[in-house]
Short mmCIF file of C-alpha atoms in Angstrom, two decimals:
data_model
loop_
_atom_site.label_atom_id
_atom_site.label_comp_id
_atom_site.label_asym_id
_atom_site.label_seq_id
_atom_site.Cartn_x
_atom_site.Cartn_y
_atom_site.Cartn_z
CA UNK A 1 -56.08 0.34 -21.11
CA UNK A 2 -57.46 2.93 -23.48
CA UNK A 3 -59.42 6.19 -23.56
CA UNK A 4 -63.02 6.32 -24.79
CA UNK A 5 -65.51 9.08 -25.37
CA UNK A 6 -68.81 8.29 -23.65
CA UNK A 7 -71.89 10.16 -24.88
CA UNK A 8 -74.96 10.57 -22.67
CA UNK A 9 -78.21 12.53 -23.00
CA UNK A 10 -79.91 14.42 -20.20
CA UNK A 11 -82.88 16.78 -20.45
CA UNK A 12 -82.54 16.77 -24.20
CA UNK A 13 -78.87 17.77 -24.07
CA UNK A 14 -75.96 15.64 -25.22
CA UNK A 15 -72.88 15.37 -22.98
CA UNK A 16 -69.53 13.85 -23.98
CA UNK A 17 -67.13 12.55 -21.32
CA UNK A 18 -63.63 11.07 -21.58
CA UNK A 19 -62.97 7.95 -19.53
CA UNK A 20 -60.03 5.59 -19.05
CA UNK A 21 -61.20 2.01 -19.67
CA UNK A 22 -59.52 -1.25 -18.68
CA UNK A 23 -60.19 -4.71 -20.08
CA UNK A 24 -60.31 -7.59 -17.60
CA UNK A 25 -61.33 -11.25 -17.68
CA UNK A 26 -64.06 -12.73 -15.49
CA UNK A 27 -65.84 -16.08 -15.77
CA UNK A 28 -64.04 -16.72 -19.03
CA UNK A 29 -65.32 -13.50 -20.58
CA UNK A 30 -63.56 -10.20 -21.37
CA UNK A 31 -65.28 -7.30 -19.63
CA UNK A 32 -64.57 -3.58 -19.27
CA UNK A 33 -64.52 -1.19 -16.34
CA UNK A 34 -63.88 2.51 -15.85
CA UNK A 35 -60.52 3.29 -14.19
CA UNK A 36 -60.72 7.09 -14.24
CA UNK A 37 -63.10 9.80 -15.41
CA UNK A 38 -61.47 12.82 -17.07
CA UNK A 39 -64.65 14.89 -17.15
CA UNK A 40 -66.38 16.60 -20.02
CA UNK A 41 -64.55 16.79 -23.31
CA UNK A 42 -65.38 20.52 -23.30
CA UNK A 43 -62.99 20.97 -20.37
CA UNK A 44 -60.09 19.17 -22.06
CA UNK A 45 -58.32 21.80 -24.12
CA UNK A 46 -55.35 21.01 -26.34
CA UNK A 47 -52.97 22.43 -23.70
CA UNK A 48 -54.41 20.26 -20.93
CA UNK A 49 -54.15 17.15 -23.09
CA UNK A 50 -50.51 17.99 -23.88
CA UNK A 51 -49.83 18.38 -20.15
CA UNK A 52 -51.34 14.96 -19.49
CA UNK A 53 -49.23 13.41 -22.24
CA UNK A 54 -46.11 15.10 -20.87
CA UNK A 55 -46.85 13.87 -17.35
CA UNK A 56 -47.24 10.32 -18.61
CA UNK A 57 -43.95 10.58 -20.48
CA UNK A 58 -42.21 11.86 -17.37
CA UNK A 59 -43.65 8.97 -15.33
CA UNK A 60 -42.61 6.50 -18.04
CA UNK A 61 -39.05 7.86 -18.09
CA UNK A 62 -38.78 7.60 -14.30
CA UNK A 63 -40.03 4.01 -14.27
CA UNK A 64 -37.81 3.02 -17.21
CA UNK A 65 -34.75 4.57 -15.55
CA UNK A 66 -35.43 2.69 -12.30
CA UNK A 67 -35.79 -0.61 -14.17
CA UNK A 68 -32.76 -0.23 -16.43
CA UNK A 69 -30.34 1.55 -14.11
CA UNK A 70 -27.22 -0.51 -13.45
CA UNK A 71 -26.45 -1.12 -9.79
CA UNK A 72 -23.17 0.01 -8.26
CA UNK A 73 -21.14 -3.21 -8.06
CA UNK A 74 -18.74 -4.33 -5.36
CA UNK A 75 -15.96 -4.11 -7.93
CA UNK A 76 -16.74 -0.41 -8.53
CA UNK A 77 -16.75 0.21 -4.77
CA UNK A 78 -13.36 -1.49 -4.47
CA UNK A 79 -11.92 0.67 -7.24
CA UNK A 80 -13.40 3.80 -5.66
CA UNK A 81 -11.75 3.00 -2.34
CA UNK A 82 -8.40 2.44 -4.05
CA UNK A 83 -8.58 5.81 -5.82
CA UNK A 84 -9.59 7.51 -2.57
CA UNK A 85 -6.61 5.99 -0.75
CA UNK A 86 -4.28 7.20 -3.48
CA UNK A 87 -5.68 10.74 -3.46
CA UNK A 88 -5.30 10.96 0.32
CA UNK A 89 -1.51 10.73 -0.03
CA UNK A 90 -1.14 12.71 -3.27
CA UNK A 91 -0.05 16.31 -3.75
CA UNK A 92 -3.14 16.77 -5.93
CA UNK A 93 -5.35 16.74 -2.82
CA UNK A 94 -3.34 19.56 -1.28
CA UNK A 95 -3.61 21.68 -4.43
CA UNK A 96 -7.35 21.10 -4.82
CA UNK A 97 -8.00 21.80 -1.15
CA UNK A 98 -6.13 25.08 -1.56
CA UNK A 99 -8.33 25.84 -4.56
CA UNK A 100 -11.72 24.73 -3.24
CA UNK A 101 -11.56 24.48 0.55
CA UNK A 102 -11.89 21.26 2.58
CA UNK A 103 -15.65 20.67 2.25
CA UNK A 104 -15.74 21.44 -1.47
CA UNK A 105 -12.69 19.19 -1.97
CA UNK A 106 -14.68 16.26 -0.56
CA UNK A 107 -17.36 16.94 -3.17
CA UNK A 108 -14.76 17.29 -5.95
CA UNK A 109 -13.07 14.04 -4.90
CA UNK A 110 -16.42 12.22 -4.97
CA UNK A 111 -17.18 13.73 -8.38
CA UNK A 112 -13.85 12.53 -9.80
CA UNK A 113 -14.18 9.03 -8.33
CA UNK A 114 -17.76 8.71 -9.59
CA UNK A 115 -16.63 9.80 -13.07
CA UNK A 116 -13.75 7.31 -13.09
CA UNK A 117 -15.68 4.30 -11.81
CA UNK A 118 -19.36 4.88 -12.64
CA UNK A 119 -19.39 7.58 -15.30
CA UNK A 120 -22.03 5.77 -17.34
CA UNK A 121 -24.59 5.57 -14.50
CA UNK A 122 -27.54 7.68 -15.61
CA UNK A 123 -28.59 9.12 -12.24
CA UNK A 124 -28.08 12.49 -10.55
CA UNK A 125 -24.51 12.74 -9.30
CA UNK A 126 -25.53 13.36 -5.68
CA UNK A 127 -27.53 10.11 -5.60
CA UNK A 128 -24.72 8.02 -7.08
CA UNK A 129 -22.08 9.47 -4.75
CA UNK A 130 -24.31 8.95 -1.71
CA UNK A 131 -25.05 5.34 -2.71
CA UNK A 132 -21.32 4.70 -3.17
CA UNK A 133 -20.62 6.08 0.29
CA UNK A 134 -18.44 8.87 -1.10
CA UNK A 135 -20.16 12.03 0.13
CA UNK A 136 -23.61 13.32 1.10
CA UNK A 137 -23.96 16.61 -0.78
CA UNK A 138 -26.62 18.53 -2.69
CA UNK A 139 -26.88 18.87 -6.44
CA UNK A 140 -26.06 22.58 -6.08
CA UNK A 141 -22.82 21.76 -4.25
CA UNK A 142 -21.76 19.47 -7.09
CA UNK A 143 -22.73 22.11 -9.64
CA UNK A 144 -20.67 24.78 -7.88
CA UNK A 145 -17.63 22.50 -7.63
CA UNK A 146 -17.84 21.67 -11.34
CA UNK A 147 -18.06 25.40 -12.05
CA UNK A 148 -15.00 26.09 -9.88
CA UNK A 149 -13.00 23.43 -11.73
CA UNK A 150 -13.69 25.26 -14.98
CA UNK A 151 -12.39 28.65 -13.90
CA UNK A 152 -9.00 30.15 -14.83
CA UNK A 153 -7.65 29.91 -11.28
CA UNK A 154 -8.20 26.14 -11.33
CA UNK A 155 -6.43 25.78 -14.68
CA UNK A 156 -3.26 27.41 -13.35
CA UNK A 157 -3.21 25.59 -10.01
CA UNK A 158 -3.91 22.19 -11.55
CA UNK A 159 -1.37 22.69 -14.35
CA UNK A 160 1.30 23.16 -11.66
CA UNK A 161 0.42 19.72 -10.24
CA UNK A 162 1.16 18.17 -13.64
CA UNK A 163 4.58 19.72 -14.18
CA UNK A 164 6.59 17.14 -12.15
CA UNK A 165 4.86 14.34 -14.05
CA UNK A 166 5.66 16.07 -17.34
CA UNK A 167 9.36 16.42 -16.55
CA UNK A 168 9.93 19.06 -13.89
CA UNK A 169 12.60 21.67 -14.59
CA UNK A 170 13.57 19.98 -17.86
CA UNK A 171 10.20 20.87 -19.41
CA UNK A 172 11.53 24.06 -20.94
CA UNK A 173 13.41 21.92 -23.48
CA UNK A 174 10.57 19.49 -24.20
CA UNK A 175 7.81 20.14 -26.73
CA UNK A 176 4.23 20.85 -25.74
CA UNK A 177 1.67 19.84 -28.33
CA UNK A 178 -1.54 21.86 -28.62
CA UNK A 179 -4.15 19.78 -30.42
CA UNK A 180 -6.95 21.85 -31.97
CA UNK A 181 -10.07 19.92 -32.98
CA UNK A 182 -13.86 19.95 -32.93
CA UNK A 183 -15.65 18.34 -30.04
CA UNK A 184 -19.18 17.98 -28.74
CA UNK A 185 -20.59 18.58 -25.28
CA UNK A 186 -23.66 16.41 -24.61
CA UNK A 187 -26.23 17.08 -21.91
CA UNK A 188 -29.97 17.62 -21.51
CA UNK A 189 -32.29 20.53 -22.15
CA UNK A 190 -35.66 20.70 -20.41
CA UNK A 191 -39.23 21.72 -21.14
CA UNK A 192 -41.67 23.09 -18.55
CA UNK A 193 -45.38 22.32 -18.24
CA UNK A 194 -48.13 24.80 -17.33
CA UNK A 195 -47.54 24.28 -13.59
CA UNK A 196 -43.85 25.11 -13.89
CA UNK A 197 -42.70 21.51 -13.44
CA UNK A 198 -39.73 20.29 -15.46
CA UNK A 199 -40.48 17.39 -17.76
CA UNK A 200 -39.30 15.60 -20.86
CA UNK A 201 -35.50 16.09 -20.86
CA UNK A 202 -34.31 16.44 -24.44
CA UNK A 203 -30.86 15.62 -25.77
CA UNK A 204 -28.66 18.71 -25.89
CA UNK A 205 -25.50 19.07 -27.96
CA UNK A 206 -23.11 21.98 -28.27
CA UNK A 207 -20.28 21.96 -30.79
CA UNK A 208 -17.06 23.35 -29.36
CA UNK A 209 -13.47 23.83 -30.51
CA UNK A 210 -10.99 22.32 -28.07
CA UNK A 211 -7.38 23.35 -27.63
CA UNK A 212 -5.74 20.60 -25.58
CA UNK A 213 -2.15 21.05 -24.48
CA UNK A 214 -0.29 17.73 -24.15
CA UNK A 215 3.12 17.01 -22.66
CA UNK A 216 5.90 15.29 -24.62
CA UNK A 217 4.31 11.91 -23.81
CA UNK A 218 0.94 12.96 -25.24
CA UNK A 219 -0.90 13.28 -21.90
CA UNK A 220 -3.27 16.29 -21.67
CA UNK A 221 -2.13 18.85 -19.08
CA UNK A 222 -4.09 22.03 -19.86
CA UNK A 223 -6.81 23.37 -22.15
CA UNK A 224 -9.01 26.15 -23.43
CA UNK A 225 -12.08 25.92 -25.63
CA UNK A 226 -14.00 28.21 -27.97
CA UNK A 227 -17.65 28.14 -28.98
CA UNK A 228 -17.03 30.00 -32.26
CA UNK A 229 -14.13 29.56 -34.67
CA UNK A 230 -13.46 33.31 -34.59
CA UNK A 231 -12.63 33.00 -30.86
CA UNK A 232 -9.93 30.35 -31.38
CA UNK A 233 -6.94 32.76 -31.80
CA UNK A 234 -7.80 34.54 -28.55
CA UNK A 235 -8.20 31.29 -26.59
CA UNK A 236 -4.99 29.95 -28.12
CA UNK A 237 -3.15 33.06 -26.96
CA UNK A 238 -4.44 32.58 -23.39
CA UNK A 239 -3.36 28.94 -23.36
CA UNK A 240 0.07 29.64 -24.85
CA UNK A 241 0.76 32.36 -22.29
CA UNK A 242 -0.03 30.00 -19.41
CA UNK A 243 2.09 27.20 -20.90
CA UNK A 244 5.10 29.44 -21.51
CA UNK A 245 4.90 30.82 -17.97
CA UNK A 246 4.72 27.41 -16.32
CA UNK A 247 5.75 24.64 -18.67
CA UNK A 248 7.63 25.14 -21.93
CA UNK A 249 8.67 27.60 -24.63
CA UNK A 250 8.72 24.84 -27.24
CA UNK A 251 5.17 24.62 -28.65
CA UNK A 252 3.73 22.92 -31.74
CA UNK A 253 0.06 23.21 -32.76
CA UNK A 254 -1.78 20.35 -34.48
CA UNK A 255 -4.58 22.11 -36.36
CA UNK A 256 -6.97 19.29 -37.22
CA UNK A 257 -9.66 21.63 -38.60
CA UNK A 258 -7.33 23.89 -40.67
CA UNK A 259 -8.59 26.97 -38.80
CA UNK A 260 -5.33 28.74 -37.93
CA UNK A 261 -3.62 30.87 -40.57
CA UNK A 262 -2.09 33.94 -38.92
CA UNK A 263 0.03 32.89 -35.96
CA UNK A 264 3.71 33.01 -35.09
CA UNK A 265 3.52 29.48 -33.68
CA UNK A 266 4.53 26.46 -35.78
CA UNK A 267 1.25 24.94 -36.97
CA UNK A 268 1.01 21.46 -38.50
CA UNK A 269 -1.88 20.38 -40.72
CA UNK A 270 -3.22 16.87 -41.37
CA UNK A 271 -2.28 15.23 -44.67
CA UNK A 272 -4.91 13.05 -46.33
CA UNK A 273 -2.81 11.80 -49.27
CA UNK A 274 0.81 10.81 -48.68
CA UNK A 275 3.00 9.80 -51.62
CA UNK A 276 4.75 6.45 -51.58
CA UNK A 277 8.29 7.79 -51.15
CA UNK A 278 7.39 9.89 -48.11
CA UNK A 279 5.13 7.20 -46.67
CA UNK A 280 7.94 4.65 -46.78
CA UNK A 281 10.38 7.09 -45.16
CA UNK A 282 7.90 7.91 -42.37
CA UNK A 283 8.34 4.40 -41.00
CA UNK A 284 11.83 5.50 -39.92
CA UNK A 285 10.75 8.85 -38.43
CA UNK A 286 10.06 12.44 -39.48
CA UNK A 287 10.79 13.40 -43.09
CA UNK A 288 12.11 16.78 -44.28
CA UNK A 289 11.27 17.44 -47.93
CA UNK A 290 11.28 20.81 -49.73
CA UNK A 291 11.41 22.64 -46.39
CA UNK A 292 8.29 20.78 -45.20
CA UNK A 293 8.38 18.36 -42.28
CA UNK A 294 6.18 15.28 -42.54
CA UNK A 295 5.62 13.25 -39.39
CA UNK A 296 3.17 10.77 -37.91
CA UNK A 297 0.96 11.10 -34.87
CA UNK A 298 -0.29 8.09 -32.93
CA UNK A 299 -3.92 8.52 -31.93
CA UNK A 300 -5.90 6.54 -29.37
CA UNK A 301 -9.54 5.91 -30.20
CA UNK A 302 -11.99 4.46 -27.69
CA UNK A 303 -13.64 1.22 -28.76
CA UNK A 304 -17.42 0.96 -28.92
CA UNK A 305 -19.54 1.22 -25.77
CA UNK A 306 -20.77 -2.31 -26.38
CA UNK A 307 -17.22 -3.66 -26.42
CA UNK A 308 -16.36 -1.80 -23.22
CA UNK A 309 -19.43 -3.25 -21.48
CA UNK A 310 -18.38 -6.72 -22.65
CA UNK A 311 -14.90 -6.24 -21.15
CA UNK A 312 -16.38 -4.95 -17.88
CA UNK A 313 -18.79 -7.88 -17.72
CA UNK A 314 -15.93 -10.37 -18.10
CA UNK A 315 -13.93 -8.58 -15.40
CA UNK A 316 -16.96 -8.68 -13.10
CA UNK A 317 -17.22 -12.45 -13.63
CA UNK A 318 -13.51 -12.87 -12.90
CA UNK A 319 -13.78 -10.76 -9.74
CA UNK A 320 -16.75 -12.82 -8.57
CA UNK A 321 -14.90 -16.07 -9.25
CA UNK A 322 -11.73 -14.94 -7.48
CA UNK A 323 -13.73 -13.63 -4.52
CA UNK A 324 -15.24 -17.12 -4.21
CA UNK A 325 -11.75 -18.62 -4.21
CA UNK A 326 -10.66 -16.06 -1.60
CA UNK A 327 -13.64 -17.03 0.58
CA UNK A 328 -12.80 -20.73 0.22
CA UNK A 329 -9.22 -20.00 1.30
CA UNK A 330 -10.53 -18.14 4.35
CA UNK A 331 -12.81 -21.04 5.27
CA UNK A 332 -10.04 -23.58 4.83
CA UNK A 333 -11.74 -25.29 1.90
CA UNK A 334 -8.76 -24.55 -0.37
CA UNK A 335 -5.27 -25.03 1.08
CA UNK A 336 -3.08 -26.45 -1.71
CA UNK A 337 -1.34 -23.97 -4.02
CA UNK A 338 -1.71 -26.22 -7.08
CA UNK A 339 -5.49 -26.40 -6.65
CA UNK A 340 -5.85 -22.66 -5.97
CA UNK A 341 -3.81 -21.81 -9.07
CA UNK A 342 -5.74 -24.27 -11.22
CA UNK A 343 -9.07 -22.74 -10.18
CA UNK A 344 -7.88 -19.12 -10.50
CA UNK A 345 -6.28 -19.73 -13.91
CA UNK A 346 -9.47 -21.35 -15.13
CA UNK A 347 -11.61 -18.38 -14.04
CA UNK A 348 -9.27 -15.87 -15.70
CA UNK A 349 -8.78 -17.86 -18.92
CA UNK A 350 -12.49 -18.65 -19.34
CA UNK A 351 -13.27 -14.93 -19.32
CA UNK A 352 -10.30 -14.00 -21.56
CA UNK A 353 -8.72 -11.71 -18.94
CA UNK A 354 -5.16 -13.14 -18.96
CA UNK A 355 -3.51 -9.72 -19.37
CA UNK A 356 -5.95 -7.87 -17.13
CA UNK A 357 -5.97 -9.81 -13.86
CA UNK A 358 -3.14 -11.20 -11.73
CA UNK A 359 -3.27 -13.04 -8.42
CA UNK A 360 -0.99 -14.42 -5.73
CA UNK A 361 -1.34 -17.21 -3.16
CA UNK A 362 0.94 -17.83 -0.18
CA UNK A 363 0.55 -21.37 1.02
CA UNK A 364 2.44 -20.78 4.28
CA UNK A 365 0.05 -18.15 5.65
CA UNK A 366 -2.93 -19.10 3.47
CA UNK A 367 -3.29 -15.63 1.95
CA UNK A 368 -4.84 -14.96 -1.45
CA UNK A 369 -5.03 -11.64 -3.28
CA UNK A 370 -5.73 -10.50 -6.82
CA UNK A 371 -5.47 -7.27 -8.78
CA UNK A 372 -6.91 -5.66 -11.90
CA UNK A 373 -4.36 -4.07 -14.20
CA UNK A 374 -5.88 -0.62 -14.77
CA UNK A 375 -3.30 0.32 -17.39
CA UNK A 376 -3.99 -2.86 -19.34
CA UNK A 377 -7.73 -2.24 -19.03
CA UNK A 378 -7.33 1.26 -20.47
CA UNK A 379 -5.37 -0.18 -23.39
CA UNK A 380 -8.14 -2.70 -24.04
CA UNK A 381 -10.64 0.16 -24.19
CA UNK A 382 -8.66 1.90 -26.91
CA UNK A 383 -7.37 1.19 -30.39
CA UNK A 384 -4.35 2.91 -31.92
CA UNK A 385 -4.17 4.42 -35.39
CA UNK A 386 -1.69 6.62 -37.25
CA UNK A 387 -2.28 9.99 -38.92
CA UNK A 388 0.19 11.96 -41.03
CA UNK A 389 0.84 15.68 -40.58
CA UNK A 390 2.94 18.32 -42.31
CA UNK A 391 4.65 21.41 -40.95
CA UNK A 392 5.17 23.78 -43.89
CA UNK A 393 8.16 26.09 -44.28
CA UNK A 394 10.05 24.46 -41.43
CA UNK A 395 13.80 24.47 -40.99
CA UNK A 396 15.80 21.43 -39.96
CA UNK A 397 15.88 22.70 -36.39
CA UNK A 398 12.09 22.66 -36.19
CA UNK A 399 11.59 18.90 -36.48
CA UNK A 400 8.76 18.20 -34.00
CA UNK A 401 10.07 14.79 -32.94
CA UNK A 402 12.27 12.41 -34.84
CA UNK A 403 10.11 9.41 -33.94
CA UNK A 404 6.75 11.11 -34.42
CA UNK A 405 4.25 12.14 -31.77
CA UNK A 406 1.70 10.51 -29.52
CA UNK A 407 -1.42 12.39 -28.41
CA UNK A 408 -4.07 11.01 -26.09
CA UNK A 409 -6.94 13.35 -26.89
CA UNK A 410 -9.56 11.30 -28.70
CA UNK A 411 -11.63 10.69 -25.55
CA UNK A 412 -12.28 14.45 -25.53
CA UNK A 413 -14.21 14.44 -28.81
CA UNK A 414 -17.43 13.82 -26.88
CA UNK A 415 -17.72 15.31 -23.38
CA UNK A 416 -20.79 14.02 -21.52
CA UNK A 417 -22.64 15.71 -18.66
CA UNK A 418 -21.55 14.02 -15.44
CA UNK A 419 -23.93 15.95 -13.17
CA UNK A 420 -27.27 14.80 -14.57
CA UNK A 421 -29.12 17.12 -12.22
CA UNK A 422 -32.29 19.21 -12.68
CA UNK A 423 -31.47 22.52 -14.37
CA UNK A 424 -30.00 25.27 -12.22
CA UNK A 425 -31.23 27.63 -14.95
CA UNK A 426 -33.97 26.63 -17.40
CA UNK A 427 -32.15 28.45 -20.19
CA UNK A 428 -29.89 25.58 -21.18
CA UNK A 429 -26.92 27.70 -22.26
CA UNK A 430 -26.86 29.22 -18.77
CA UNK A 431 -27.20 25.82 -17.10
CA UNK A 432 -24.29 24.56 -19.21
CA UNK A 433 -22.26 27.75 -18.87
CA UNK A 434 -18.68 28.01 -20.21
CA UNK A 435 -17.38 27.30 -16.69
CA UNK A 436 -19.48 24.13 -16.42
CA UNK A 437 -18.31 22.84 -19.81
CA UNK A 438 -14.72 23.74 -18.88
CA UNK A 439 -15.19 21.91 -15.58
CA UNK A 440 -16.12 18.75 -17.48
CA UNK A 441 -13.01 19.04 -19.67
CA UNK A 442 -10.88 19.57 -16.56
CA UNK A 443 -12.51 16.50 -14.99
CA UNK A 444 -11.47 14.38 -17.98
CA UNK A 445 -7.88 15.63 -17.64
CA UNK A 446 -7.95 14.87 -13.89
CA UNK A 447 -9.13 11.35 -14.66
CA UNK A 448 -6.13 10.77 -16.94
CA UNK A 449 -3.77 12.43 -14.47
CA UNK A 450 -4.90 10.24 -11.56
CA UNK A 451 -4.81 6.99 -13.54
CA UNK A 452 -1.35 7.75 -14.94
CA UNK A 453 -0.03 8.70 -11.50
CA UNK A 454 -1.42 5.61 -9.82
CA UNK A 455 0.06 3.34 -12.48
CA UNK A 456 -0.55 0.40 -10.16
CA UNK A 457 -3.18 -2.35 -10.24
CA UNK A 458 -6.28 -2.07 -8.09
CA UNK A 459 -5.79 -4.53 -5.22
CA UNK A 460 -8.41 -7.16 -4.57
CA UNK A 461 -7.46 -7.23 -0.90
CA UNK A 462 -4.99 -9.12 1.26
CA UNK A 463 -6.25 -11.73 3.65
#
């Protein structure tokens, strides 16, 4: 199809019309016909043409999204049910219900489960959660819950739920690491046409400075963030006060961006060039040289999105294969343990999932079950690398940790909008308010908290 200007004459006057033409074949010949008439070219101003183009783009985006959108798989539904069962018996549910109320907790639970199992699905959160059978709520309800998760009251209440995991009453003697680094929040901004309709979502990015507090095992437990570097000292002070009140007096800051200079806290800086003598000694632990402490930090970097999709695809194939075996056991087609194990081992080995999937078969009662090792899956999604840091003017008593440190913060470098809803406010910095961005950071911490607490495989189901 294409547009064409058609010129006609009437009563000595020349008129120009714009028409949409389509080619078609009839009797072996290519012919043309008019699909739509857009009227006189005099009535098509530049603004009206831009509106038409925008409307076509909006329609194209909607069609493309529908075609390319991944479906919610049975495996995702199974994982969602497992997380829901865990949350129902956890103290986290009680704390969040106290914070949000019962109805809002249901929305928050659905938001967390959707993020953990289908975070990459590019649809409005209320649609995904409804399709997964999690909750039937409006986009505004999800927005308000995300906003509540980002407020100071939520930070304090949720930090308390992480204290037993971090070591309980012994925390006062254990170090808390505050990792300061640059991050990016990614979402969408929106344009509006002449009728007031939203169209053409544009990529939106906001650079932020994150201050992530991690326990002695490197797991994030609390946070603040700043939009400008000049606000970092104030946000750091707020975070430190909350940590000292609830968690630990022993704090070390890892200043990745070299932005802190006037603080009473011990602040370590990254070292780009380490001399051979110190580098060799670091293999045995922290090094004290000329009143400076050198130590290493283990970082966990997420592998590429393509690699993650490849891993998920293999797991989906394994799940499908094992479900077939489970069905055959139910139907009595498979009864011998040797045959069941041979088939199951073949499915797992073919898809290179030996360390990710386990199964069991009881020949006496003909029961078959399998499980996905969530911890092993998370390890597959990440690669480890070492960085060297130095704490200047430190005494022997200020060694951060003899064996170095481990921080699990690299997944926070890019925080992605999990709501994907039409704008609550067309001014994008109001739509993505500080509370909304904070809510997304809190959601990422909750994801880690839940996975670490579960620390058990997702069951494929007993027969």
